[in-house]
CSV table of C-alpha atoms and ligand atoms in Angstrom, one decimal:
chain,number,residue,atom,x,y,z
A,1,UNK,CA,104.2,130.7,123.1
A,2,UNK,CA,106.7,127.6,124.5
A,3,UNK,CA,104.0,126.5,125.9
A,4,UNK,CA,103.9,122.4,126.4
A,5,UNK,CA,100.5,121.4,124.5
A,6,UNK,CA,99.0,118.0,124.0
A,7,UNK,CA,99.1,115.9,121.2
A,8,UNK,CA,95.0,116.3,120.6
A,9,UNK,CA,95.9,120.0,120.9
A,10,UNK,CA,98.0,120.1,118.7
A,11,UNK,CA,95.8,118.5,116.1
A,12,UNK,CA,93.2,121.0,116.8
A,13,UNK,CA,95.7,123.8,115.8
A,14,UNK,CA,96.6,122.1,112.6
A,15,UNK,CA,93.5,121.0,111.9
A,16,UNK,CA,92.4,124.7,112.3
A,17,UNK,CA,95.7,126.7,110.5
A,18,UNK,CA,96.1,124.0,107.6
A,19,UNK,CA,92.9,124.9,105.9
A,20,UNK,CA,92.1,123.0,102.8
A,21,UNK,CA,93.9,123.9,99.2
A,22,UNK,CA,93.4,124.6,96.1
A,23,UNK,CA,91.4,123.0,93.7
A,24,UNK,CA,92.3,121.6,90.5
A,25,UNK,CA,90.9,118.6,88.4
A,26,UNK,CA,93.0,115.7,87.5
A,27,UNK,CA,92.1,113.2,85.2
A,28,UNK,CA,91.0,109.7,86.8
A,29,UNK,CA,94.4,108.2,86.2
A,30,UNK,CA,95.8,110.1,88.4
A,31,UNK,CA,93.4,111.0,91.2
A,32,UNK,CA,94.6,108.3,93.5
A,33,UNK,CA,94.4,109.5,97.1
A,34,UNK,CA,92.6,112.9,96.1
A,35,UNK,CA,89.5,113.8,98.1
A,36,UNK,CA,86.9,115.0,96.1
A,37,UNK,CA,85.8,118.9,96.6
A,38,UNK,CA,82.1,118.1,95.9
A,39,UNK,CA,80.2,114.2,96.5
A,40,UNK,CA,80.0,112.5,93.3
A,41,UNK,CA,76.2,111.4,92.4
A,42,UNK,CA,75.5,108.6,89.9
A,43,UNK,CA,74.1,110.2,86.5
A,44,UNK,CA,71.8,107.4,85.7
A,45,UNK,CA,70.3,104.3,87.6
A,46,UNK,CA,72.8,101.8,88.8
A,47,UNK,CA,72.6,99.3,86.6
A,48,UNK,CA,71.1,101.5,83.5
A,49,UNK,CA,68.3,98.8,82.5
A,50,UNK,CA,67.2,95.6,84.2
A,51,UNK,CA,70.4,93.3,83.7
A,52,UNK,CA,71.2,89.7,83.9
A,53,UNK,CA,73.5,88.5,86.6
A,54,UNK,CA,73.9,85.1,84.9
A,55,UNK,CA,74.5,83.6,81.7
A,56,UNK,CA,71.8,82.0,80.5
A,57,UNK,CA,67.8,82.4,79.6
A,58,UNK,CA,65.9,85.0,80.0
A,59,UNK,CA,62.0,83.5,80.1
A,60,UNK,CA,58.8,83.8,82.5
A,61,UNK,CA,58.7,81.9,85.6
A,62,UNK,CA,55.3,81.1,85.5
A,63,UNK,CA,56.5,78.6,82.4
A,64,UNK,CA,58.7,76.6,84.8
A,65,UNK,CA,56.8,75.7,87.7
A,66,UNK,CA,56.9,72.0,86.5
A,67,UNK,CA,59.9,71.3,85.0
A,68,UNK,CA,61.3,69.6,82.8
A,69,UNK,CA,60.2,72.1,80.3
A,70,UNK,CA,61.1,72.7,77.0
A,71,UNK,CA,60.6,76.6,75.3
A,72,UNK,CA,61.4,78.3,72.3
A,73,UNK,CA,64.7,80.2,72.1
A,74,UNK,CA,63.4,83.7,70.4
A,75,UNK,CA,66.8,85.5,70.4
A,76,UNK,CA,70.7,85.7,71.6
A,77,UNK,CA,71.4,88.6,73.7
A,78,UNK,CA,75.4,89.5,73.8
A,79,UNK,CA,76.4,92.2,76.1
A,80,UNK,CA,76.2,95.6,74.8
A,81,UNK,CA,73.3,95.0,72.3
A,82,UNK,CA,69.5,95.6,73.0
A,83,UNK,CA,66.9,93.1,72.8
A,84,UNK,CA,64.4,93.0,70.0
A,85,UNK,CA,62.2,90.7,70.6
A,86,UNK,CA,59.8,90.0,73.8
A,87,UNK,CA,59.9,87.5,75.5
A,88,UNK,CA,56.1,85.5,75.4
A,89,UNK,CA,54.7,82.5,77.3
A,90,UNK,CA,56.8,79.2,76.2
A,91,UNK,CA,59.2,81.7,75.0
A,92,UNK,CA,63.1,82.0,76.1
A,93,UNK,CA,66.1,84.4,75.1
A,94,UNK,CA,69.4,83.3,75.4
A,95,UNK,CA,71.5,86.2,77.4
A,96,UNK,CA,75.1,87.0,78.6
A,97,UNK,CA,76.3,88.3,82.4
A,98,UNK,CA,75.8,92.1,82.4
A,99,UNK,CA,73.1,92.1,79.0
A,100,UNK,CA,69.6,94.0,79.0
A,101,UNK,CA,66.9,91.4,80.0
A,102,UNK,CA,64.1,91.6,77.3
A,103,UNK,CA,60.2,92.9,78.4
A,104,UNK,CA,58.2,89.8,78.8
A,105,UNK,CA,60.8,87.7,80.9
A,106,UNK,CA,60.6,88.2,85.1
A,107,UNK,CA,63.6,85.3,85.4
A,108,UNK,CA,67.0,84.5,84.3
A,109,UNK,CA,68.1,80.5,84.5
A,110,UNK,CA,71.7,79.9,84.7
A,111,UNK,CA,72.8,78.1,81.7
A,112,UNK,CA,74.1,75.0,84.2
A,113,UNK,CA,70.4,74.4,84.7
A,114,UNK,CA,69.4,73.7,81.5
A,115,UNK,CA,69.8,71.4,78.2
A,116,UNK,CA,70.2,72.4,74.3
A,117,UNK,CA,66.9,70.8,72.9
A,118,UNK,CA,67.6,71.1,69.0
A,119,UNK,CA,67.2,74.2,66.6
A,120,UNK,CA,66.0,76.8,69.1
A,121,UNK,CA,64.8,75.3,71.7
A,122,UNK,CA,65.7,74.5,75.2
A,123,UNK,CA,65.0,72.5,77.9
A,124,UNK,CA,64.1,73.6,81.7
A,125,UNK,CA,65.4,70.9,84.6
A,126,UNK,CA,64.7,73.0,87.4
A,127,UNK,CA,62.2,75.5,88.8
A,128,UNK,CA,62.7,79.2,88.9
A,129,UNK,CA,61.2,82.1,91.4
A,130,UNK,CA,60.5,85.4,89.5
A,131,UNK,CA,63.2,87.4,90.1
A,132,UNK,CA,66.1,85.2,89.4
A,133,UNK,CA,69.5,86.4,88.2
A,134,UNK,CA,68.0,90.1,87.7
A,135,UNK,CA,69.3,92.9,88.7
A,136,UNK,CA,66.6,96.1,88.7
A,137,UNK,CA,67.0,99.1,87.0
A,138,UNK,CA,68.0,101.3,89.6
A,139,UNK,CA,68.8,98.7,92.5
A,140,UNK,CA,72.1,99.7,93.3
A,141,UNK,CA,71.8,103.3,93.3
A,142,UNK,CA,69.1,105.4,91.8
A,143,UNK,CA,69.7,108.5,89.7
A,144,UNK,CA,71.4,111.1,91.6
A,145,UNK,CA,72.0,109.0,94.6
A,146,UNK,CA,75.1,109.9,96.4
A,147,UNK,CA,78.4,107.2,95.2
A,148,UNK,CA,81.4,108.3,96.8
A,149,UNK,CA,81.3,111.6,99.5
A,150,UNK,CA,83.4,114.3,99.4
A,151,UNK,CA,86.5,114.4,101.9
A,152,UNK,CA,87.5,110.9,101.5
A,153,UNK,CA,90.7,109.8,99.8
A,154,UNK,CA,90.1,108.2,96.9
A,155,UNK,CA,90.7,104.0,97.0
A,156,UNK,CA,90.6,102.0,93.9
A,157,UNK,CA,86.9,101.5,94.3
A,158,UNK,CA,86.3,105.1,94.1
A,159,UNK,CA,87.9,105.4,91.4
A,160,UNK,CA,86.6,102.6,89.4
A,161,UNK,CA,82.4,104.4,90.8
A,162,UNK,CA,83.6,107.6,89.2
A,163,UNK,CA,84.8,106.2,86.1
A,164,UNK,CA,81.5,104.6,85.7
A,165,UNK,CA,79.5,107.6,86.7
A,166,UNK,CA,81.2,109.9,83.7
A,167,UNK,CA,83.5,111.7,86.2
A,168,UNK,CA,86.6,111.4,83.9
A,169,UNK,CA,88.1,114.5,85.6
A,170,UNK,CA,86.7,114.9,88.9
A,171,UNK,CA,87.7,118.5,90.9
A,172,UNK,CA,90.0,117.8,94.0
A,173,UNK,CA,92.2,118.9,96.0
A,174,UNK,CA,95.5,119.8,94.6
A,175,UNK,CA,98.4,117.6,96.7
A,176,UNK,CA,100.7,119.5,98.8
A,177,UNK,CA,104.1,120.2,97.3
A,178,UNK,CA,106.8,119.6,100.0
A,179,UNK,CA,110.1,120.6,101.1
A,180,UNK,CA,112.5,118.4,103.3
A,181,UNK,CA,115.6,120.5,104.5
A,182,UNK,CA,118.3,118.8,106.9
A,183,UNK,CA,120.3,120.7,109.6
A,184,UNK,CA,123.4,119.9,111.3
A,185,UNK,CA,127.2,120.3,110.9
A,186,UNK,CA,127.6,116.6,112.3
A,187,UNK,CA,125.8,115.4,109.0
A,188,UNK,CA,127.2,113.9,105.7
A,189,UNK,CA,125.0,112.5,102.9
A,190,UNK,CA,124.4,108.6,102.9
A,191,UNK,CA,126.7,108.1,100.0
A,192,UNK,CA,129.7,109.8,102.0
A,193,UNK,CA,131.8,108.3,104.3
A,194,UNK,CA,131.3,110.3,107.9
A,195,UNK,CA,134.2,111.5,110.1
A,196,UNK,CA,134.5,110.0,113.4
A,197,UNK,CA,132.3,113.0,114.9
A,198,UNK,CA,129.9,112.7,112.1
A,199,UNK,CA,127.1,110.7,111.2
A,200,UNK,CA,125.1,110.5,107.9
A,201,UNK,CA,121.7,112.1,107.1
A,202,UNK,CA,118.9,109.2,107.6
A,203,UNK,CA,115.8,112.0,108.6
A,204,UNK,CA,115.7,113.4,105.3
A,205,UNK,CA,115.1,110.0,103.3
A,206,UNK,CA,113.4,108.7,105.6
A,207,UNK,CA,110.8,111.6,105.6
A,208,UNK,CA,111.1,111.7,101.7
A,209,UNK,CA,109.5,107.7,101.7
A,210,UNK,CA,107.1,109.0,104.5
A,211,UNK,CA,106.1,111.3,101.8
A,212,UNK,CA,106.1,109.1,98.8
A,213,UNK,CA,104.2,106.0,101.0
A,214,UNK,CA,101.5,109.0,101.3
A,215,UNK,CA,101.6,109.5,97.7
A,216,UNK,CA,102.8,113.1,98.5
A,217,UNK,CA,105.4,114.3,96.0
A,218,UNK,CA,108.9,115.7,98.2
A,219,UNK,CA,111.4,118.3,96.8
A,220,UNK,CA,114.7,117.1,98.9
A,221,UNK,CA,116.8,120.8,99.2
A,222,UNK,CA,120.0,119.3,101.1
A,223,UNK,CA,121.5,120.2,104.8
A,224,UNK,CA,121.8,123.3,106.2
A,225,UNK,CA,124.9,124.2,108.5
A,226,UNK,CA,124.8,124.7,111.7
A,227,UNK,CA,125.2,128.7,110.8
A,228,UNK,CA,122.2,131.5,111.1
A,229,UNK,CA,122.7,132.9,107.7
A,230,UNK,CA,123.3,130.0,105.8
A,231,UNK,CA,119.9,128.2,107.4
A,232,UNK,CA,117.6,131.2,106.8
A,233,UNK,CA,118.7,131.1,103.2
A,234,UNK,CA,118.2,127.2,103.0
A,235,UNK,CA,114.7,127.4,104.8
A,236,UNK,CA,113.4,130.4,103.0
A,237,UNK,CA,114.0,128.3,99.7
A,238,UNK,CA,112.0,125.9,101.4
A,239,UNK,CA,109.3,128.6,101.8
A,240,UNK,CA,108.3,128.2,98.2
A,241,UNK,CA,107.2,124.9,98.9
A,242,UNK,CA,103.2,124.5,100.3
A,243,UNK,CA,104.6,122.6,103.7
A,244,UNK,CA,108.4,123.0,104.6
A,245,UNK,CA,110.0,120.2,106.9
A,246,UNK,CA,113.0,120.4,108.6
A,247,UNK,CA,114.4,118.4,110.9
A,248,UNK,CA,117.1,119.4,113.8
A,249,UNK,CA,117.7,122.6,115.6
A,250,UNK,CA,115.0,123.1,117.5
A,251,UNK,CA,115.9,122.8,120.5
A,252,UNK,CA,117.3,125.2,122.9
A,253,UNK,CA,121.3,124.2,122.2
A,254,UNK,CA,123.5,127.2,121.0
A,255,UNK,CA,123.9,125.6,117.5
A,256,UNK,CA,120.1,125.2,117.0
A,257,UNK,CA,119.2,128.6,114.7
A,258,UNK,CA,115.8,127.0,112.8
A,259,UNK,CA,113.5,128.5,115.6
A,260,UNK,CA,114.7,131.8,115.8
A,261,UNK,CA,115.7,131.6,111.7
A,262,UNK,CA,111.9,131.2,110.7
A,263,UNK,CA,111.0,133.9,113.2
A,264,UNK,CA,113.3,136.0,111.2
A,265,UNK,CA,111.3,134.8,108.3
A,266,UNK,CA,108.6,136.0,109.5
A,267,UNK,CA,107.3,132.7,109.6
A,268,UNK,CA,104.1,133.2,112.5
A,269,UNK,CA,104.7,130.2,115.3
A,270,UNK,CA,101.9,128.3,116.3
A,271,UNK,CA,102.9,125.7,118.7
A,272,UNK,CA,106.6,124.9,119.8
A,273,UNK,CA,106.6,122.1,122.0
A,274,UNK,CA,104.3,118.9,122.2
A,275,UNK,CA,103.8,116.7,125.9
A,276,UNK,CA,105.2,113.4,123.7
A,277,UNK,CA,108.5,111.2,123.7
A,278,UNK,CA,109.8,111.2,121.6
A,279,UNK,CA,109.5,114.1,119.8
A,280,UNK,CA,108.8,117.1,122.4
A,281,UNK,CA,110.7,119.8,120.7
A,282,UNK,CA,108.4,119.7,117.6
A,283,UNK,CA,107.4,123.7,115.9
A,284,UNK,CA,104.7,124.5,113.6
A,285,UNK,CA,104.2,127.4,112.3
A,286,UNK,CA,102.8,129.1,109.0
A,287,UNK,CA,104.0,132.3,106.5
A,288,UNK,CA,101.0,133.3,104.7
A,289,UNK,CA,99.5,129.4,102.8
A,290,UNK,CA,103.0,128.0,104.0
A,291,UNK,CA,103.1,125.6,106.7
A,292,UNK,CA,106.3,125.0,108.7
A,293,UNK,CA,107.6,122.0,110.5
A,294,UNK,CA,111.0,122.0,112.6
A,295,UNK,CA,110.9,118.5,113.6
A,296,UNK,CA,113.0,117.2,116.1
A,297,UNK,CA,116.3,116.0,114.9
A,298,UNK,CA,116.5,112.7,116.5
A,299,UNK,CA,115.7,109.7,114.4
A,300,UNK,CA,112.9,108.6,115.9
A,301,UNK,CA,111.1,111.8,117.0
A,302,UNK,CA,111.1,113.0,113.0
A,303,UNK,CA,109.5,109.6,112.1
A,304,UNK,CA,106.9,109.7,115.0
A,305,UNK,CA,106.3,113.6,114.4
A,306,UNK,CA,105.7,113.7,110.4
A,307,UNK,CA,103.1,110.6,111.1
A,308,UNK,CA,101.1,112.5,113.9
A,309,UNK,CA,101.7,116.0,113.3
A,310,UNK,CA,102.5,116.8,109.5
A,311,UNK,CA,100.4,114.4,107.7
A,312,UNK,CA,97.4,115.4,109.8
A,313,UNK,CA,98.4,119.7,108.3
A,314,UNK,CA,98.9,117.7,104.8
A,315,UNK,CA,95.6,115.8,104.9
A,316,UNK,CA,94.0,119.0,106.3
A,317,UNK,CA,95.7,120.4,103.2
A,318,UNK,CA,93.6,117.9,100.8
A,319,UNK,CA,90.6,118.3,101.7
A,320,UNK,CA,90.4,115.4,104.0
A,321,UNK,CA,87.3,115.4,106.6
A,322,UNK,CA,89.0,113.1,108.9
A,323,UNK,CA,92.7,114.5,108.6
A,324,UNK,CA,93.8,112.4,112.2
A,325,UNK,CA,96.1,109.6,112.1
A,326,UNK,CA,93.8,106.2,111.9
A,327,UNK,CA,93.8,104.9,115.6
A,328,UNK,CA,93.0,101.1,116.1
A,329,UNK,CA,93.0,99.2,119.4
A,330,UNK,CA,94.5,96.4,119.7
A,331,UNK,CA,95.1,93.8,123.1
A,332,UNK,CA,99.2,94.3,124.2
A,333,UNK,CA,100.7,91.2,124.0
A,334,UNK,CA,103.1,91.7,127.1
A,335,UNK,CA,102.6,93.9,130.1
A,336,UNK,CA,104.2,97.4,129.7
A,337,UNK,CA,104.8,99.7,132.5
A,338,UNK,CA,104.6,103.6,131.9
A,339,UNK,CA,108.3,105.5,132.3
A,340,UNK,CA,108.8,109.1,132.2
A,341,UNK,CA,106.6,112.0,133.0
A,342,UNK,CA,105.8,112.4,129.1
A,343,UNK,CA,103.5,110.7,126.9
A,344,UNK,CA,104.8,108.2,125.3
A,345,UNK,CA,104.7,106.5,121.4
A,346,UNK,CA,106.2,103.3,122.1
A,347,UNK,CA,107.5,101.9,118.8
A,348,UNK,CA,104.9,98.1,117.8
A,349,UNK,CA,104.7,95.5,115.7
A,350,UNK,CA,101.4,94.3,115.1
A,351,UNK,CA,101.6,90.2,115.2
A,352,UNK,CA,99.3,87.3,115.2
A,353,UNK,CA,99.4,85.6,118.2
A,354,UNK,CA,96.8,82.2,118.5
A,355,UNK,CA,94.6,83.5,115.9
A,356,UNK,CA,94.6,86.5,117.2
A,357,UNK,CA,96.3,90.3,116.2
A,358,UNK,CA,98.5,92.2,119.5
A,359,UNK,CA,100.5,94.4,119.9
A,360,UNK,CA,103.8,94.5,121.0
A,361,UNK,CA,105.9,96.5,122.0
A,362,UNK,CA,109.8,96.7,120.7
A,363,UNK,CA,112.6,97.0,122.8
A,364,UNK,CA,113.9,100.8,121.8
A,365,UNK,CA,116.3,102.8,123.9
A,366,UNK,CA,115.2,106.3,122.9
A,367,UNK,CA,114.7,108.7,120.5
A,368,UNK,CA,117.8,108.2,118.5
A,369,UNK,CA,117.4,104.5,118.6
A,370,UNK,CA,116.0,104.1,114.9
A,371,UNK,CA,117.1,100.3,113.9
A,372,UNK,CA,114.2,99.5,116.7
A,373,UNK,CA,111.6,100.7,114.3
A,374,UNK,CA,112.9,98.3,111.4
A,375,UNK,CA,110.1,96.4,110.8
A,376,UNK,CA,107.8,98.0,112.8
A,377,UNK,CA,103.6,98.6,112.2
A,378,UNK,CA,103.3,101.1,114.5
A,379,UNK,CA,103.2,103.3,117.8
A,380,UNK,CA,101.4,102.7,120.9
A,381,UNK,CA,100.3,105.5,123.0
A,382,UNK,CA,101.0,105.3,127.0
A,383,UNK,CA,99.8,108.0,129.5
A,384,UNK,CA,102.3,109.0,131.9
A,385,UNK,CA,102.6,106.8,134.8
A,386,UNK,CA,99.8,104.2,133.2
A,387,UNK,CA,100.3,100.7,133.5
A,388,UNK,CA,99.5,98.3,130.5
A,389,UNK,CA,98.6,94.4,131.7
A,390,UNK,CA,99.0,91.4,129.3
A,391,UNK,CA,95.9,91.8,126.9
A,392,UNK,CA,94.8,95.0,127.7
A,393,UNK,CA,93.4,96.9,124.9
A,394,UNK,CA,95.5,99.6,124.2
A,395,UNK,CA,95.5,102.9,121.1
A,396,UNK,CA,97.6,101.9,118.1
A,397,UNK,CA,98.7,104.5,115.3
A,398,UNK,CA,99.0,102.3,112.0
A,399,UNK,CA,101.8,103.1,109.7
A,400,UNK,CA,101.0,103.3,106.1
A,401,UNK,CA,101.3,99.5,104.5
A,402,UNK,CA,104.4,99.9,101.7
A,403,UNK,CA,103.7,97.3,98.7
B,1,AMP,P1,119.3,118.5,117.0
B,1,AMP,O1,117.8,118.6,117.2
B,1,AMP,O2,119.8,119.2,115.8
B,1,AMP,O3,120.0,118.8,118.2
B,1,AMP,O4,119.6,116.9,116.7
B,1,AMP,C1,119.2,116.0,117.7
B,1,AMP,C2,120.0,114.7,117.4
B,1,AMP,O5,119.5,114.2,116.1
B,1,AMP,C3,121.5,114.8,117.2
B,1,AMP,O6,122.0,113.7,117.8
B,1,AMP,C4,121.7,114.9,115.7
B,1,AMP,O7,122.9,114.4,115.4
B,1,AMP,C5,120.6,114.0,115.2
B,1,AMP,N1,120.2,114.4,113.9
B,1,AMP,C6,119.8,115.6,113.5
B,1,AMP,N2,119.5,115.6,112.2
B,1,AMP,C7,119.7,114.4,111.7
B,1,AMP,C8,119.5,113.8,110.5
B,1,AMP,N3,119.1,114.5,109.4
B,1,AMP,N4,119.7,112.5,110.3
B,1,AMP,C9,120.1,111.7,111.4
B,1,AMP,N5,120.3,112.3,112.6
B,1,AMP,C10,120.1,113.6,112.8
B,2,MG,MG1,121.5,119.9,115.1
């Protein structure tokens, strides 16, 4: 039960308890960052008809093959209307980007190429391969062919292929709703002025923007007192919520009641401590769909532990086929030498050094040290005892660009 697992354990274990959620559908307006239950298909060949790429004039190629030419203009084709006319030897039709290209012509010439040669006609400088400025009925997908897979999060462009495919209200999955609870007597809200003992409560905000930067909505339900009754209460309010996350009290001090409070709860513990610094003392759990999280109460630990460990439950939540944390690797820009016996997320900022992108690491004095992280890109990963030389590629966790 306390036993000390890996981090790729532990993913394996949320991966596996998290289970996706419910479905709903949500109109495209909203579906940002949903994953699609089913892949979306395209319901009609990309593009619908043979379309012009250019403005211009739609004609045969084998008219041009010494130009100058001049040819008869038959017709104006503006986007959105159908041709009516087709297109015969010495015979053009002027056409717009994105319009139907009219039977007869196998070409489109840019109207930069030619001349206006009086009523209805125009004039040909160059030569044109057949082909030209057309896109093919069906080029860019088919009918049916498969436009954005399931278990993705949807990006702008997804959004912008199901619009066009007549998915106006796509089925997903339905977004985690989450709790954020605080614990500590030493804790006053960020508007209050602390005590001397005291400080103020920066994990839950913090972990409410981690939320919001995920585009995860967070229910903020205050701080619970360093008391057994009074933090039951607090976390079984939390228990309504789809993911609960606390922070604080998990460890084995005699003031630290969220472990054995959620047992209480009934709340069914699946791991309770992680080989990682910062951020050891990190519990997960689950009470029927619920999912638990007693993070650390150190600064630092909650911010690394929500990034590795509870987005991967709330991606695993929506449906995501590749819930993980994004990795990249990047070359270190100094050398960095392991310490400890645990492994260890070194807070990183990603800069551009010569043309080129390193890492490097920050100088941070532990896990309550959370003014290093100010500006930071990321986390680096370093195996106990492993030593890091100058340019050495080394396993980055992103952060989530803000703005
Ligand atoms: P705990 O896990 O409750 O022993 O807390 C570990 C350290 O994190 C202590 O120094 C706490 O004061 C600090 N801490 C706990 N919760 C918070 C919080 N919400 N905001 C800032 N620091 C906290
Ligand atoms: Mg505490």
């Amino acid at each position: 039960m306390s036993k000390l697992i890996s981090i790729e354990e532990a993913w394996g274990i949320l991966v596996r308890e998290s289970g996706p959620g419910d479905r709903a559908r949500v109109h495209l307006a909203d579906a940002l960052g949903h994953t699609l239950v089913h892949e979306a298909r395209a319901d009609r060949d990309f593009p619908p008809f043979d379309q012009a790429r250019m403005d211009g004039f739609a004609l045969r190629a084998a008219d041009c093959v010494h130009p100058p030419v001049t040819l008869d203009v038959v017709e104006e084709i503006t986007a959105g209307r159908a041709p009516t006319r087709t297109v015969g030897p010495g015979q053009a039709t002027r056409i717009m980007t994105g319009a139907p290209v009219p039977a007869g012509a196998d070409a489109v010439m840019m109207i930069e190429q030619t001349s206006p040669a009086g009523e209805k006609k125009v004039e040909l400088r160059v030569a044109i391969e057949p082909e030209t400025h057309i896109a093919r009925r069906g080029s860019d997908v088919p009918a049916g062919g498969v436009v954005v897979e399931a278990g993705r999060p949807l990006s702008p462009a997804e959004i912008g292929v199901l619009a066009a495919v007549g998915q106006a209200e796509p089925e997903v999955y339905r977004k985690p709703r989450l709790a954020i609870l605080g614990s500590g007597d030493e804790l006053v809200e960020p508007g209050a002025q602390p005590a001397p003992s005291q400080i103020r409560n920066s994990n839950s905000y913090q972990l409410l923007a981690q939320a919001a930067a995920h585009g995860l909505h967070a229910e903020y339900l205050g701080i619970a007192p360093d008391d057994p009754q009074a933090t039951r209460r607090m976390l079984e309010q939390g228990l309504a919520a789809d993911v609960l996350i606390s922070t604080g009290g998990v460890s084995v001090g005699d003031k630290d009641h969220v472990g054995s409070a959620l047992k209480d709860l009934g709340v069914e513990m699946l791991f309770t401590k992680i080989d990682i610094k910062p951020g050891k003392p990190t519990v997960f759990g689950r009470r029927g769909r619920t999912l638990v999280f007693g993070l650390p109460g150190n600064p630092v630990s909650a911010l690394v532990c929500f990034h590795l460990f509870a987005l991967t439950a709330l991606r695993t939540r929506m449906g995501y086929s590749d819930p993980l944390p994004r990795r990249i690797a990047l070359p270190l820009l100094d050398p960095h030498r392991a310490k400890g016996d645990r492994v260890t997320l070194w807070p990183a900022k990603f800069v551009l050094h010569q043309g080129q992108t390193f890492a490097r690491i920050v100088e941070w004095h532990g896990s309550g040290h959370l003014t290093a992280c100010v500006g930071i890109d990321g986390f680096v990963r370093q195996a106990p005892g492993q030593h890091f030389a100058q340019g050495q590629s080394v396993e980055c966790f992103p952060l989530p660009s803000v703005g």
